[in-house]
Amino acid sequence: VELPGFAVSVWMFVCLYASVGGYPNGKVREACTSMVPCHGSSPQRSPEHSISVNVTEFKPGDSIEVHLSGPDFEGFFIQARDAEHLDIPAVGSFVLADRRRSQLLTCGRTKNSAVSHTSKAKKKDIKVYWIAPGDAPKHVQFLATVVKKYRIFWVKIPGPIVSQTDVLSPTPPLHATSEAMSTSYPASYISKAFSASGCGNTKFCIRNPSNCDPGSASCFFLSFQREESSVYIEMSGPSEGYLAFALSHDQWMGGDDAYLCVNEDHRVHVSTAHLKERSYPLLDFFLYVLWRLADGVLQCSFRRSIHLPAYKGRFNLDASYYIFLADGEASEGGLIYKHHRQPLVTNGLYNVTGPPQDIGGSRSPRLIKAHGALMFVAWITTVSIGVIFFLFFKPVWSHSFLFGKELWFQVHRMLFFFTVMLTSISFVLPFVYRGGWSQQAGFHPYLGCAVMALTIFQPLMAGFRPSRHAPRRQLFNWFHWSTFFFARILAVVVTMFLGMDLPALDLPDPWDTYTMIGFVAWHVGTDVLLEIHSYCLIRKVELIEDDRVQILQSLTSAEAETDCSMTFPPLFFFFRLFKQIVLTIYACGNIIFLVAFLIAINQV
């Protein structure tokens, strides 16, 4: 399902809930933070308008003339912000020069801290005066959003920087212009790939696979490096659409502070978002980005202040969080799609501004891994070997006893007891992880409940098994066999095949499906081989002893094999040896499938 693009999704969302659609009267308080108009389209890149001022230095209380000019435009929105922290609210206050075309607005707690239009009448220039407050920052930059037509507008056009007297100009002016420029100009291109040097020493890194090189085509990389009051962030991974990371208080999506790096028409921009459960991200404000696209690897970097007290939903970076890292596809124009696989999630809470670490993560939660592993052990190993014992080893071990019962029956019962226990434990784990029923897993949980019900019903039915020669024994055998056959088909052929492709497990595709097909073929092949062997044995006995043909024909396959073992000891010795060899090979094959599956689970 296609998701709305970042800008489109946000503006449509705001339009649905705001009291007005668009702001023809200039009352744009809803856009104080982002400076993004609610017009349902993406902002333009190269601005046609400019901001100028009459001085470059100021003292608290000074008045500075601010002039916005350019081709005809209908709307505008002007603010002054701390040039070194453009993500904090507007500073200072404005005085109008023309009350017919401009009006004062209050953004945050500062009265008259913004100026906007009074109507959509066309205009070529606007002049206002900015009054420097007593607690003015050292460097101030003016920003403007300009609307040419309803769907043609520019966001956060960067204006000149003015500095307090006797304060040096900011060099380099990265913080001064960065966040404003991201929606107006192409971001700067990185000439070479990121490096993992410093991971664990000077910067906090997350890598998947562990210790991978960020320049490789299979490495997902995220690093945080503290720089006084800000953090320098690098993000890299094999994606031609988008990469995103989020800070979360838990291992669930929802209420998270997210940052998205999106490839839009072969250029990259970064924006922040606030995630509400599993819905599309709601855009807040833009950030300047350094980026690189090469060999299918997308890389971007930006800075963010450690504390953002004025921005609701933005987390302080000096606390501990779970960290998500996701990737997905994006179409032309920046429209994004839901990530096609489970995000990478750290296994614990981490403080990215604390002691540097070099860690990994997992795309599959541990409880879901345990669920898949236990189900695989139960239905691939214990059930399969138990079936072989029941079908083909009854005549071989019919005269061997353990605790007063035939050996084959005790082994068969023990294996199926483990199956019931493993299935029961595994069945509970997803509910513990989810805290209830999952609406995202399709038919898999419904089929799992059916398998669990049949798994419990089977041993309960076995407790009421009639005696061997009772009239209802044949009916019981059919019910007992049918229930098991249906449960096994439902568990292995349907539920497990569907479960392996769920995002929460994220097994390597298509090898997970090939492995399961290989196991089914392995088991069916073993069954067919042993059936052919039993048939050939009976035919051989018939040729040796014609006078026992009618007796053999009146018996079942298992009874005939038992009778043969008593009449032809040498022949039966080779028969038993062959079956034991086949069972050994079959068990080894099952173990190989099991080990391959467990290794695959451990890698995600």
Coordinates of C-alpha atoms in Angstrom, one line a residue:
V1 CA 0.0 0.0 0.0
E2 CA 1.4 3.3 -1.0
L3 CA 1.9 5.8 1.8
P4 CA 1.6 9.6 1.3
G5 CA 4.8 11.5 0.9
F6 CA 6.3 13.3 3.9
A7 CA 5.1 16.8 3.1
V8 CA 1.8 15.7 1.5
S9 CA 0.9 13.4 4.3
V10 CA 1.5 16.1 7.0
W11 CA -0.3 18.9 5.2
M12 CA -3.3 16.6 4.4
F13 CA -3.4 15.5 8.0
V14 CA -3.3 19.1 9.3
C15 CA -5.9 20.1 6.9
L16 CA -8.3 17.5 8.2
Y17 CA -7.9 18.6 11.8
A18 CA -7.2 22.4 11.5
S19 CA -10.0 24.8 11.7
V20 CA -9.2 26.2 8.3
G21 CA -7.9 24.8 5.0
G22 CA -5.0 27.0 3.9
Y23 CA -4.4 30.4 5.4
P24 CA -5.7 33.2 3.1
N25 CA -6.1 35.5 6.1
G26 CA -2.5 35.0 7.2
K27 CA -3.4 33.5 10.7
V28 CA -0.9 30.7 10.4
R29 CA -0.2 30.0 14.1
E30 CA -0.5 26.3 13.4
A31 CA 2.7 26.6 11.2
C32 CA 4.8 28.5 13.8
T33 CA 7.2 25.6 14.2
S34 CA 7.5 24.1 10.7
M35 CA 6.6 27.2 8.7
V36 CA 4.9 24.8 6.3
P37 CA 1.6 26.0 4.8
C38 CA -1.4 23.6 4.7
H39 CA -1.6 23.5 0.9
G40 CA -1.3 19.8 0.2
S41 CA 1.7 19.9 -2.0
S42 CA 5.5 19.8 -1.8
P43 CA 7.6 23.0 -1.4
Q44 CA 9.7 24.3 -4.3
R45 CA 13.4 23.9 -4.2
S46 CA 15.1 27.1 -5.7
P47 CA 13.6 30.3 -4.2
E48 CA 12.7 33.3 -6.3
H49 CA 12.6 35.7 -3.3
S50 CA 15.2 37.1 -1.0
I51 CA 15.5 38.7 2.4
S52 CA 17.7 41.7 3.1
V53 CA 18.5 43.8 6.2
N54 CA 19.9 47.3 6.7
V55 CA 22.6 46.3 9.3
T56 CA 24.8 43.3 10.1
E57 CA 25.3 44.0 13.8
F58 CA 22.9 44.9 16.6
K59 CA 22.6 45.5 20.4
P60 CA 19.6 44.5 22.5
G61 CA 16.8 46.9 21.9
D62 CA 18.0 47.9 18.4
S63 CA 15.5 48.0 15.5
I64 CA 16.5 46.2 12.2
E65 CA 14.7 46.8 8.9
V66 CA 13.8 43.5 7.2
H67 CA 12.9 43.5 3.6
L68 CA 11.3 40.6 1.7
S69 CA 11.1 41.0 -2.1
G70 CA 10.8 39.1 -5.4
P71 CA 8.2 38.3 -8.1
D72 CA 4.5 38.6 -7.2
F73 CA 3.5 36.5 -4.2
E74 CA 0.2 36.1 -2.3
G75 CA 1.3 35.0 1.2
F76 CA 4.4 35.1 3.5
F77 CA 5.5 34.2 7.0
I78 CA 8.6 35.8 8.5
Q79 CA 10.5 34.8 11.7
A80 CA 13.8 35.5 13.4
R81 CA 15.6 32.5 15.0
D82 CA 18.9 31.7 16.8
A83 CA 21.2 31.1 13.8
E84 CA 23.1 28.4 15.8
H85 CA 19.9 26.6 16.8
L86 CA 17.3 27.1 14.1
D87 CA 15.1 24.4 15.7
I88 CA 14.2 26.5 18.7
P89 CA 11.3 29.0 18.6
A90 CA 11.3 32.5 17.1
V91 CA 13.2 35.2 19.0
G92 CA 12.5 39.0 19.3
S93 CA 9.5 40.8 18.1
F94 CA 8.4 42.7 15.0
V95 CA 6.9 46.1 14.3
L96 CA 4.8 46.6 11.1
A97 CA 5.5 49.1 8.4
D98 CA 2.3 48.5 6.5
R99 CA -0.7 47.3 8.5
R100 CA -2.8 46.8 5.3
R101 CA -0.6 44.1 3.9
S102 CA 1.0 42.6 7.1
Q103 CA 0.0 41.5 10.6
L104 CA 1.7 40.4 13.8
L105 CA 1.4 36.9 15.2
T106 CA 2.5 35.3 18.4
C107 CA 4.5 32.1 18.1
G108 CA 5.4 30.3 21.3
R109 CA 5.6 32.6 24.4
T110 CA 7.0 35.6 22.5
K111 CA 4.4 38.2 21.5
N112 CA 4.6 39.6 18.0
S113 CA 7.4 37.1 17.1
A114 CA 6.2 36.5 13.5
V115 CA 4.7 38.5 10.6
S116 CA 2.3 37.2 8.0
H117 CA 0.0 38.5 5.2
T118 CA -3.5 39.9 5.8
S119 CA -4.9 38.7 2.4
K120 CA -4.0 36.8 -0.7
A121 CA -3.7 40.1 -2.8
K122 CA -0.5 40.0 -4.9
K123 CA 2.5 41.9 -3.6
K124 CA 6.1 42.3 -4.6
D125 CA 7.8 43.3 -1.4
I126 CA 7.2 43.5 2.4
K127 CA 9.0 45.7 4.9
V128 CA 8.9 45.1 8.7
Y129 CA 11.1 46.0 11.7
W130 CA 12.6 43.5 14.1
I131 CA 13.3 44.6 17.7
A132 CA 16.2 42.7 19.3
P133 CA 15.3 41.4 22.8
G134 CA 17.4 41.8 25.9
D135 CA 18.3 38.1 25.9
A136 CA 18.9 37.9 22.2
P137 CA 21.3 35.1 21.0
K138 CA 24.7 36.0 19.6
H139 CA 23.7 35.4 16.0
V140 CA 20.2 35.8 14.5
Q141 CA 18.9 34.6 11.1
F142 CA 15.7 35.7 9.4
L143 CA 13.6 33.0 7.7
A144 CA 10.7 33.4 5.4
T145 CA 8.0 31.1 3.8
V146 CA 6.6 32.6 0.6
V147 CA 3.5 31.5 -1.2
K148 CA 3.4 32.5 -4.9
K149 CA 0.2 30.5 -5.7
Y150 CA -1.7 28.0 -3.6
R151 CA 0.4 25.0 -4.7
I152 CA 3.6 27.0 -5.4
F153 CA 5.5 28.0 -2.3
W154 CA 9.0 28.0 -0.7
V155 CA 9.6 27.1 3.0
K156 CA 12.2 28.6 5.3
I157 CA 14.0 30.7 2.7
P158 CA 17.2 31.6 4.5
G159 CA 17.9 35.3 5.1
P160 CA 21.1 37.1 6.2
I161 CA 22.6 36.6 9.7
V162 CA 23.0 39.5 12.0
S163 CA 25.3 39.3 15.1
Q164 CA 25.6 41.2 18.3
T165 CA 28.2 43.9 18.4
D166 CA 31.7 42.6 19.3
V167 CA 30.7 39.0 18.6
L168 CA 32.5 37.2 15.8
S169 CA 30.4 35.9 12.9
P170 CA 29.7 32.2 13.0
T171 CA 32.3 30.1 11.1
P172 CA 31.6 27.8 9.6
P173 CA 28.0 28.9 9.2
L174 CA 26.6 25.3 9.3
H175 CA 24.1 25.8 12.1
A176 CA 23.3 29.3 10.9
T177 CA 21.8 28.3 7.6
S178 CA 21.5 24.5 7.6
E179 CA 17.9 23.8 8.7
A180 CA 16.4 26.5 6.6
M181 CA 18.2 25.5 3.4
S182 CA 17.1 22.0 3.3
T183 CA 13.7 22.7 1.8
S184 CA 15.1 25.4 -0.5
Y185 CA 18.4 24.3 -1.9
P186 CA 19.9 20.9 -2.8
A187 CA 21.9 19.6 0.2
S188 CA 25.6 19.2 0.0
Y189 CA 27.0 16.1 -1.6
I190 CA 29.5 13.9 0.4
S191 CA 32.5 13.0 -1.7
K192 CA 33.4 9.7 0.0
A193 CA 31.6 7.0 2.1
F194 CA 31.3 7.2 5.9
S195 CA 33.9 5.5 8.0
A196 CA 33.5 3.2 11.0
S197 CA 36.7 4.4 12.5
G198 CA 35.9 5.9 15.9
C199 CA 33.1 3.5 16.6
G200 CA 33.2 2.7 20.3
N201 CA 35.9 5.3 20.9
T202 CA 34.6 8.7 19.8
K203 CA 31.1 7.9 18.6
F204 CA 28.2 5.7 19.3
C205 CA 27.6 3.2 16.4
I206 CA 24.9 0.7 15.4
R207 CA 25.9 -1.7 12.7
N208 CA 24.2 -4.6 11.0
P209 CA 25.8 -7.0 10.3
S210 CA 28.1 -6.5 13.3
N211 CA 31.4 -4.8 12.5
C212 CA 30.4 -4.2 8.8
D213 CA 31.9 -1.4 6.7
P214 CA 29.4 1.5 6.1
G215 CA 30.7 1.7 2.5
S216 CA 29.6 -1.8 1.7
A217 CA 26.4 -2.7 -0.1
S218 CA 25.1 -4.8 2.7
C219 CA 25.8 -2.7 5.8
F220 CA 23.3 -0.7 7.8
F221 CA 25.1 2.0 9.8
L222 CA 24.0 4.6 12.3
S223 CA 26.4 6.8 14.4
F224 CA 26.0 9.6 16.9
Q225 CA 28.9 11.9 17.8
R226 CA 28.5 14.5 20.6
E227 CA 29.7 18.0 19.8
E228 CA 29.1 20.3 22.9
S229 CA 25.4 21.0 22.8
S230 CA 24.6 19.1 19.6
V231 CA 25.0 15.6 18.1
Y232 CA 26.4 14.9 14.7
I233 CA 24.4 11.9 13.1
E234 CA 25.4 9.7 10.2
M235 CA 23.1 7.2 8.6
S236 CA 23.9 4.7 5.8
G237 CA 22.4 1.6 4.2
P238 CA 21.6 -0.3 1.0
S239 CA 18.5 1.7 -0.1
E240 CA 17.6 3.7 -3.1
G241 CA 14.4 4.9 -1.4
Y242 CA 14.7 6.0 2.2
L243 CA 16.4 5.3 5.5
A244 CA 15.0 6.2 8.8
F245 CA 15.8 5.8 12.5
A246 CA 13.6 6.5 15.5
L247 CA 14.1 6.9 19.3
S248 CA 11.5 5.0 21.3
H249 CA 10.8 4.3 25.0
D250 CA 9.8 0.7 24.1
Q251 CA 10.2 -1.8 21.3
W252 CA 7.0 -0.8 19.7
M253 CA 6.2 1.7 17.0
G254 CA 4.2 4.6 18.3
G255 CA 5.0 7.9 20.1
D256 CA 8.5 7.8 18.7
D257 CA 10.9 10.6 17.6
A258 CA 11.9 9.7 14.0
Y259 CA 14.3 11.0 11.4
L260 CA 14.0 10.1 7.7
C261 CA 16.5 10.4 4.9
V262 CA 14.7 10.3 1.6
N263 CA 15.9 10.0 -2.0
E264 CA 13.8 12.4 -3.9
D265 CA 14.6 12.6 -7.6
H266 CA 18.2 11.6 -7.0
R267 CA 18.7 14.1 -4.3
V268 CA 18.4 13.5 -0.6
H269 CA 16.6 15.5 2.1
V270 CA 16.2 14.8 5.8
S271 CA 13.1 15.5 7.8
T272 CA 11.9 14.7 11.3
A273 CA 8.6 12.9 12.1
H274 CA 6.5 11.9 15.0
L275 CA 5.3 8.3 14.7
K276 CA 1.8 7.5 15.9
E277 CA 1.5 3.7 16.2
R278 CA 1.7 2.2 12.7
S279 CA 0.4 5.2 10.8
Y280 CA 2.5 7.2 8.3
P281 CA 4.9 9.7 9.9
L282 CA 3.8 13.3 10.7
L283 CA 6.3 15.8 9.6
D284 CA 7.5 18.5 12.0
F285 CA 10.5 20.4 10.6
F286 CA 13.3 20.0 8.1
L287 CA 17.0 19.6 8.7
Y288 CA 20.0 20.3 6.5
V289 CA 21.6 17.2 5.1
L290 CA 24.9 16.1 3.7
W291 CA 24.3 13.1 1.4
R292 CA 25.7 10.5 -1.0
L293 CA 24.1 8.0 -3.4
A294 CA 26.5 5.5 -4.9
D295 CA 26.3 1.8 -5.8
G296 CA 22.8 1.4 -4.2
V297 CA 24.0 2.8 -0.9
L298 CA 22.2 5.9 0.6
Q299 CA 24.2 8.0 3.1
C300 CA 23.2 11.2 4.9
S301 CA 24.3 13.2 7.9
F302 CA 23.0 16.1 9.9
R303 CA 23.2 17.8 13.3
R304 CA 20.6 18.1 16.0
S305 CA 20.6 19.9 19.3
I306 CA 20.7 17.6 22.4
H307 CA 17.8 19.5 24.0
L308 CA 14.7 20.8 22.1
P309 CA 12.4 22.1 24.9
A310 CA 10.2 24.0 22.6
Y311 CA 9.4 21.1 20.3
K312 CA 6.8 18.7 21.6
G313 CA 7.5 15.1 20.5
R314 CA 11.2 15.7 20.1
F315 CA 13.2 13.7 22.6
N316 CA 16.3 14.9 24.4
L317 CA 19.3 13.0 23.3
D318 CA 20.9 12.7 26.7
A319 CA 18.4 10.0 27.8
S320 CA 18.2 6.2 27.0
Y321 CA 16.0 4.9 24.2
Y322 CA 15.5 1.8 22.1
I323 CA 16.8 2.7 18.6
F324 CA 15.0 1.6 15.4
L325 CA 16.6 1.6 11.9
A326 CA 14.4 1.0 8.9
D327 CA 14.6 1.2 5.1
G328 CA 12.0 1.2 2.3
E329 CA 11.2 2.3 -1.2
A330 CA 10.3 5.8 -2.4
S331 CA 8.8 6.9 -5.7
E332 CA 9.5 10.0 -7.7
G333 CA 8.5 13.1 -5.9
G334 CA 9.4 11.7 -2.5
L335 CA 6.3 9.5 -2.0
I336 CA 7.3 6.7 0.4
Y337 CA 6.1 3.1 1.0
K338 CA 5.9 1.2 4.2
H339 CA 9.2 -0.6 5.0
H340 CA 9.0 -4.0 3.5
R341 CA 10.7 -5.8 6.4
Q342 CA 11.0 -5.5 10.2
P343 CA 13.1 -2.5 11.4
L344 CA 16.4 -3.2 13.1
V345 CA 15.9 -2.7 16.8
T346 CA 18.5 -2.5 19.6
N347 CA 18.3 -5.2 22.2
G348 CA 18.3 -2.7 25.0
L349 CA 18.0 1.0 26.0
Y350 CA 21.0 3.2 25.1
N351 CA 22.1 6.7 25.6
V352 CA 23.7 8.0 22.4
T353 CA 25.4 10.8 24.2
G354 CA 26.9 8.6 26.9
P355 CA 30.0 6.5 26.7
P356 CA 30.7 5.5 23.0
Q357 CA 29.7 2.0 22.1
D358 CA 29.7 -0.2 18.9
I359 CA 26.6 -2.3 19.0
G360 CA 24.3 -4.3 16.7
G361 CA 20.6 -5.0 16.7
S362 CA 18.0 -7.5 15.6
R363 CA 15.2 -7.4 13.1
S364 CA 13.4 -10.2 14.9
P365 CA 12.5 -10.0 18.6
R366 CA 13.9 -12.7 20.8
L367 CA 10.5 -14.1 21.8
I368 CA 9.5 -14.4 18.2
K369 CA 12.8 -16.1 17.4
A370 CA 12.2 -18.5 20.3
H371 CA 8.6 -19.1 19.0
G372 CA 9.9 -20.1 15.5
A373 CA 12.8 -22.2 16.9
L374 CA 10.6 -24.2 19.3
M375 CA 7.9 -24.8 16.6
F376 CA 10.6 -26.0 14.2
V377 CA 12.1 -28.4 16.7
A378 CA 8.6 -29.7 17.6
W379 CA 7.2 -30.2 14.1
I380 CA 10.3 -30.8 12.1
T381 CA 12.3 -33.0 14.5
T382 CA 10.3 -34.7 17.2
V383 CA 7.1 -35.2 15.2
S384 CA 8.8 -36.5 12.1
I385 CA 11.0 -39.0 13.9
G386 CA 8.0 -40.1 16.0
V387 CA 6.0 -40.8 12.9
I388 CA 8.8 -42.9 11.4
F389 CA 9.0 -45.0 14.6
F390 CA 5.2 -45.5 14.6
L391 CA 4.9 -46.5 10.9
F392 CA 8.0 -48.6 10.3
F393 CA 9.6 -49.6 13.6
K394 CA 6.7 -51.3 15.3
P395 CA 7.6 -54.7 13.9
V396 CA 11.3 -54.2 14.5
W397 CA 11.0 -53.4 18.2
S398 CA 7.8 -55.2 19.0
H399 CA 9.6 -57.7 21.2
S400 CA 11.7 -55.1 23.0
F401 CA 10.2 -53.5 26.1
L402 CA 10.8 -50.4 28.3
F403 CA 8.9 -49.9 31.5
G404 CA 6.5 -52.6 30.6
K405 CA 5.6 -51.3 27.1
E406 CA 7.0 -52.0 23.7
L407 CA 10.1 -49.9 23.0
W408 CA 8.7 -48.4 19.8
F409 CA 5.6 -47.2 21.7
Q410 CA 7.6 -45.6 24.5
V411 CA 9.9 -43.8 22.1
H412 CA 6.9 -42.7 20.0
R413 CA 5.0 -41.5 23.1
M414 CA 8.0 -39.6 24.5
L415 CA 8.6 -37.8 21.2
F416 CA 5.0 -36.7 21.0
F417 CA 5.0 -35.6 24.6
F418 CA 7.9 -33.3 23.8
T419 CA 6.0 -32.1 20.7
V420 CA 3.0 -31.1 22.9
M421 CA 5.2 -29.4 25.4
L422 CA 7.3 -27.4 22.9
T423 CA 4.2 -26.4 20.9
S424 CA 2.4 -25.2 24.1
I425 CA 5.4 -23.1 25.2
S426 CA 5.9 -21.7 21.7
F427 CA 2.2 -20.9 21.3
V428 CA 2.3 -18.6 24.4
L429 CA 5.4 -16.6 23.4
P430 CA 3.9 -14.3 20.6
F431 CA 1.0 -13.4 23.0
V432 CA 3.6 -12.4 25.6
Y433 CA 5.5 -10.4 23.1
R434 CA 2.5 -8.6 21.6
G435 CA 0.6 -8.3 24.9
G436 CA -2.5 -9.7 23.1
W437 CA -3.7 -10.6 19.6
S438 CA -1.8 -9.4 16.6
Q439 CA -3.7 -7.8 13.7
Q440 CA -0.6 -7.6 11.5
A441 CA 0.2 -11.3 11.1
G442 CA -2.6 -12.3 8.7
F443 CA -3.9 -15.9 8.9
H444 CA -0.9 -17.2 10.8
P445 CA -2.3 -16.7 14.3
Y446 CA -5.6 -18.2 13.4
L447 CA -4.0 -21.3 11.9
G448 CA -1.7 -21.5 14.9
C449 CA -4.6 -21.6 17.3
A450 CA -6.1 -24.5 15.2
V451 CA -2.8 -26.4 15.4
M452 CA -2.6 -25.8 19.2
A453 CA -6.2 -27.1 19.6
L454 CA -5.5 -30.2 17.6
T455 CA -2.2 -30.8 19.4
I456 CA -4.0 -30.8 22.8
F457 CA -6.9 -32.9 21.5
Q458 CA -4.6 -35.6 20.2
P459 CA -3.1 -36.8 23.6
L460 CA -6.5 -36.4 25.2
M461 CA -8.0 -38.7 22.7
A462 CA -5.2 -41.2 23.2
G463 CA -6.1 -41.4 26.9
F464 CA -9.4 -43.0 25.9
R465 CA -7.8 -45.5 23.5
P466 CA -9.8 -48.8 23.5
S467 CA -8.0 -52.1 24.0
R468 CA -6.2 -53.7 21.0
H469 CA -9.1 -56.1 20.2
A470 CA -12.0 -53.9 21.2
P471 CA -14.7 -53.4 18.5
R472 CA -14.1 -49.6 18.5
R473 CA -10.3 -49.8 18.2
Q474 CA -10.4 -49.5 14.4
L475 CA -12.6 -46.5 14.6
F476 CA -10.2 -44.9 17.2
N477 CA -7.2 -45.6 15.0
W478 CA -8.8 -43.8 12.1
F479 CA -9.7 -40.8 14.3
H480 CA -6.3 -40.7 15.9
W481 CA -4.5 -40.9 12.6
S482 CA -6.8 -38.4 10.9
T483 CA -6.4 -35.8 13.6
F484 CA -2.6 -36.1 13.6
F485 CA -2.4 -36.0 9.8
F486 CA -4.6 -32.9 9.6
A487 CA -2.6 -31.2 12.4
R488 CA 0.7 -31.9 10.7
I489 CA -0.4 -30.7 7.3
L490 CA -1.8 -27.6 8.9
A491 CA 1.3 -27.0 11.0
V492 CA 4.1 -27.7 8.5
V493 CA 2.6 -27.1 5.1
V494 CA 0.4 -24.1 5.9
T495 CA 1.2 -22.4 9.2
M496 CA 5.0 -22.7 9.1
F497 CA 5.3 -21.7 5.4
L498 CA 3.2 -18.6 6.1
G499 CA 5.0 -17.8 9.3
M500 CA 8.5 -17.8 7.8
D501 CA 7.6 -14.9 5.6
L502 CA 6.2 -12.7 8.4
P503 CA 8.2 -9.5 8.9
A504 CA 8.6 -10.2 12.6
L505 CA 10.8 -13.2 11.8
D506 CA 12.5 -11.9 8.7
L507 CA 14.2 -15.1 7.5
P508 CA 16.3 -14.8 4.4
D509 CA 14.0 -15.1 1.4
P510 CA 13.6 -17.2 -0.7
W511 CA 16.0 -19.7 1.0
D512 CA 13.6 -20.2 4.0
T513 CA 11.0 -21.5 1.6
Y514 CA 13.5 -23.7 -0.3
T515 CA 14.6 -25.2 3.0
M516 CA 11.0 -26.1 4.0
I517 CA 10.4 -27.6 0.6
G518 CA 13.6 -29.5 1.0
F519 CA 12.5 -30.9 4.4
V520 CA 9.0 -31.9 3.1
A521 CA 10.7 -33.7 0.1
W522 CA 13.2 -35.3 2.5
H523 CA 10.5 -36.7 4.8
V524 CA 8.2 -37.8 1.9
G525 CA 11.2 -39.5 0.2
T526 CA 12.1 -41.4 3.4
D527 CA 8.5 -42.5 3.8
V528 CA 8.3 -43.8 0.2
L529 CA 11.7 -45.5 0.5
L530 CA 10.6 -47.4 3.7
E531 CA 7.2 -48.3 2.2
I532 CA 9.0 -49.7 -0.9
H533 CA 11.4 -51.6 1.3
S534 CA 8.5 -53.2 3.3
Y535 CA 6.6 -54.1 0.1
C536 CA 9.7 -55.7 -1.4
L537 CA 10.3 -57.7 1.8
I538 CA 6.8 -59.1 1.7
R539 CA 7.1 -60.0 -2.0
K540 CA 10.3 -61.8 -1.3
V541 CA 8.8 -63.9 1.5
E542 CA 5.8 -64.7 -0.7
L543 CA 8.2 -66.1 -3.4
I544 CA 10.1 -68.2 -0.8
E545 CA 7.1 -69.7 1.0
D546 CA 4.1 -70.1 -1.3
D547 CA 2.2 -71.9 1.4
R548 CA 2.2 -68.7 3.5
V549 CA 0.8 -66.4 0.9
Q550 CA -2.8 -66.5 2.1
I551 CA -1.6 -65.8 5.7
L552 CA 0.5 -62.9 4.6
Q553 CA -2.3 -61.4 2.5
S554 CA -4.7 -61.5 5.4
L555 CA -2.3 -59.5 7.6
T556 CA -1.5 -55.8 7.6
S557 CA 1.9 -54.6 6.5
A558 CA 3.2 -54.3 10.1
E559 CA 1.8 -57.7 11.1
A560 CA 3.3 -59.3 8.0
E561 CA 6.7 -57.9 8.8
T562 CA 6.4 -59.2 12.4
D563 CA 5.4 -62.7 11.1
C564 CA 8.3 -62.6 8.6
S565 CA 10.8 -61.8 11.4
M566 CA 9.8 -65.0 13.2
T567 CA 9.9 -67.2 10.1
F568 CA 13.0 -65.8 8.3
P569 CA 15.5 -64.5 10.9
P570 CA 18.4 -63.9 8.5
L571 CA 16.2 -62.0 6.0
F572 CA 14.7 -60.0 8.8
F573 CA 18.1 -59.1 10.2
F574 CA 19.0 -57.3 7.0
F575 CA 15.5 -55.7 7.0
R576 CA 16.0 -54.3 10.5
L577 CA 19.6 -53.2 9.7
F578 CA 18.3 -51.3 6.6
K579 CA 15.6 -49.6 8.6
Q580 CA 18.0 -48.5 11.3
I581 CA 20.4 -47.1 8.7
V582 CA 17.6 -45.2 7.1
L583 CA 16.4 -43.9 10.5
T584 CA 19.9 -42.7 11.3
I585 CA 20.3 -40.9 8.0
Y586 CA 16.8 -39.4 8.3
A587 CA 17.5 -38.2 11.9
C588 CA 20.8 -36.6 10.7
G589 CA 19.0 -34.9 7.9
N590 CA 16.4 -33.5 10.2
I591 CA 19.2 -32.2 12.5
I592 CA 20.8 -30.5 9.5
F593 CA 17.6 -28.8 8.6
L594 CA 17.1 -27.8 12.2
V595 CA 20.6 -26.4 12.6
A596 CA 20.2 -24.4 9.3
F597 CA 17.0 -22.9 10.5
L598 CA 18.4 -22.0 13.9
I599 CA 21.5 -20.4 12.3
A600 CA 19.2 -18.4 10.0
I601 CA 17.1 -17.2 13.0
N602 CA 20.2 -16.2 14.9
Q603 CA 21.3 -14.0 11.9
V604 CA 18.3 -11.7 11.9

